[in-house]
Amino acid sequence: MLGLRNEITSFNNVNIYIDLLLNIYPDAEVAHSLDKLDKDYEGSAVRVRRESDNQEQDIGFVSNLFDFTSLEAFVTEEYDLYTSDFSSSGGLNGLNQSGTTITTNYSIGGEDDAARFFVAAEHSGQSFSTLNCAKETYSVTCDVYIPSTNVAIDKVTIWTGYGAETFATTEVKDEWVTITGEVEVTSGAVIRIQALASSGSINLPTLESDEAFYIKNFDVTTTATNAYVTTWYDQSGNGVNATQSTASRQPKIAVQGTYLGYIENENTQANANLRSSYPYVAGQRFTSFIVGQQFGSAVFGGTNSGSVYYGVAEDGSAGTSINGIDNLSYFGNGVSVADSREDVASLMVNMALLTTLAQRPEGSATQTLAMGYTVYTYNSCRFKEYIIYNNQSVDREEVEAYIMEHYDL
Amino acid sequence: MYYTSTNKSELESYNQAVNTGEGYSGTTTEWAEVIEHPNGTDYAILKHPNYDAELQEVESLGSDWFPNSEL
């Protein structure tokens, strides 16, 4: 009779019923990874914030591996920027107006619940509504009705302003017409629904009498392009999640491309890092296993006054002594490179395992875990895994061998 | 890009305006933190690309803002 262990399902060479790293090498102090480290861990890998609407969602695992599909689905999910409801008098929902008086709850052309864009007699110049946009690409749809009694207002168009590309337009009279378009805007721009004169000019001539056009079912949707990590959950069971509550300091998570799902910082101006309450106890030697990639001076380690300190530069140098953590030794892909740190640099430029042994001296400033880079160095790094053990509870070489095999390093 | 000021509250107000506009929820609580220059009189905040303010704008902050950031 076959037991459970024999009913192994394989996915990308990972067997979901076999022990994982923390099952084989338990007692990690902190364990962050984008893959599952403990087969019994029931939490998520990360919590992400998508740029489009700042919504957040936990992303977990599928067959012990990071759930890339859910990440992509969440980040690229289409969401409504604007959905019109002109059935009530207060239904504009942020639709602004210039040279136009918008009133709602009109019936015309056999349809109810339309909004009337009213332009009074003797008005001249532009007449449009605006909807603020803060993102990049939008899908716009709108039903438009232009009465043939108009003399000046001959056309209605959706665009982002004078000189901009027209995304949707109609000059059909006395019937409802649906116009749609894909709108690309620069950050902070607006989408306009604008009346055009028969000449095509955005400036209407002086109107000899009141004129109007009508819209309904005005809907604007968009999708996100970027996502950021707010929380990298701790799988060790010690509950020291690494978090960042300040939006501009949250590291990105790659949603597309070669490094899909990797936590990364790429040469932005801001100080980006994740921090946890994990304390580096004075005198304790600890071993860190970092799977990642660095360009320049990535930093892994303690905090001081809110900034990340202690790390490894691309040339193998370290800025440690002033920051309260020293006695560092570096190992790249399981090979000690203490005397040839250029090897560390070359290894970490590609996705690699970097192991550090370090100690916080007695009397030095309190340090807690942080990972990322400082505002001043502006360098780039990617993280896949970051695990810390008390130095006495781990066989470094065995864990290195496991990680290297898992990631095929 | 950063906004700078000697009036910290101006930058805090800018941050609050971004927070309100963006509607952060969940783990995320704010856009940015006000950075204090070691001289104790100058302050800066990272500019949000979608929110402008009538404040002094600089491309980046010099190393004098971060004297202890070494690596």
Short mmCIF file of N, CA, C and O in Angstrom, two decimals, chain A residues 10 88 194-195 254 312 405:
data_model
loop_
_atom_site.label_atom_id
_atom_site.label_comp_id
_atom_site.label_asym_id
_atom_site.label_seq_id
_atom_site.Cartn_x
_atom_site.Cartn_y
_atom_site.Cartn_z
N SER A 10 4.91 16.55 -8.38
CA SER A 10 6.11 17.31 -8.71
C SER A 10 5.76 18.52 -9.56
O SER A 10 4.94 18.45 -10.45
N SER A 88 -29.25 60.55 -10.18
CA SER A 88 -29.57 61.45 -9.07
C SER A 88 -28.85 62.77 -9.28
O SER A 88 -27.90 62.86 -10.07
N GLN A 194 -15.36 67.02 -24.32
CA GLN A 194 -15.35 68.40 -24.77
C GLN A 194 -16.25 68.62 -25.97
O GLN A 194 -16.26 67.82 -26.91
N ALA A 195 -16.96 69.76 -25.94
CA ALA A 195 -17.76 70.18 -27.09
C ALA A 195 -16.87 70.87 -28.11
O ALA A 195 -16.03 71.68 -27.75
N ALA A 254 8.68 42.57 -8.84
CA ALA A 254 8.60 42.50 -10.30
C ALA A 254 7.33 41.74 -10.70
O ALA A 254 7.10 40.62 -10.24
N VAL A 312 27.22 44.87 1.96
CA VAL A 312 28.31 44.42 1.11
C VAL A 312 28.28 45.24 -0.17
O VAL A 312 27.28 45.27 -0.86
N GLU A 405 21.09 24.07 -4.23
CA GLU A 405 20.42 23.07 -5.06
C GLU A 405 18.99 23.51 -5.38
O GLU A 405 18.52 23.37 -6.51
#
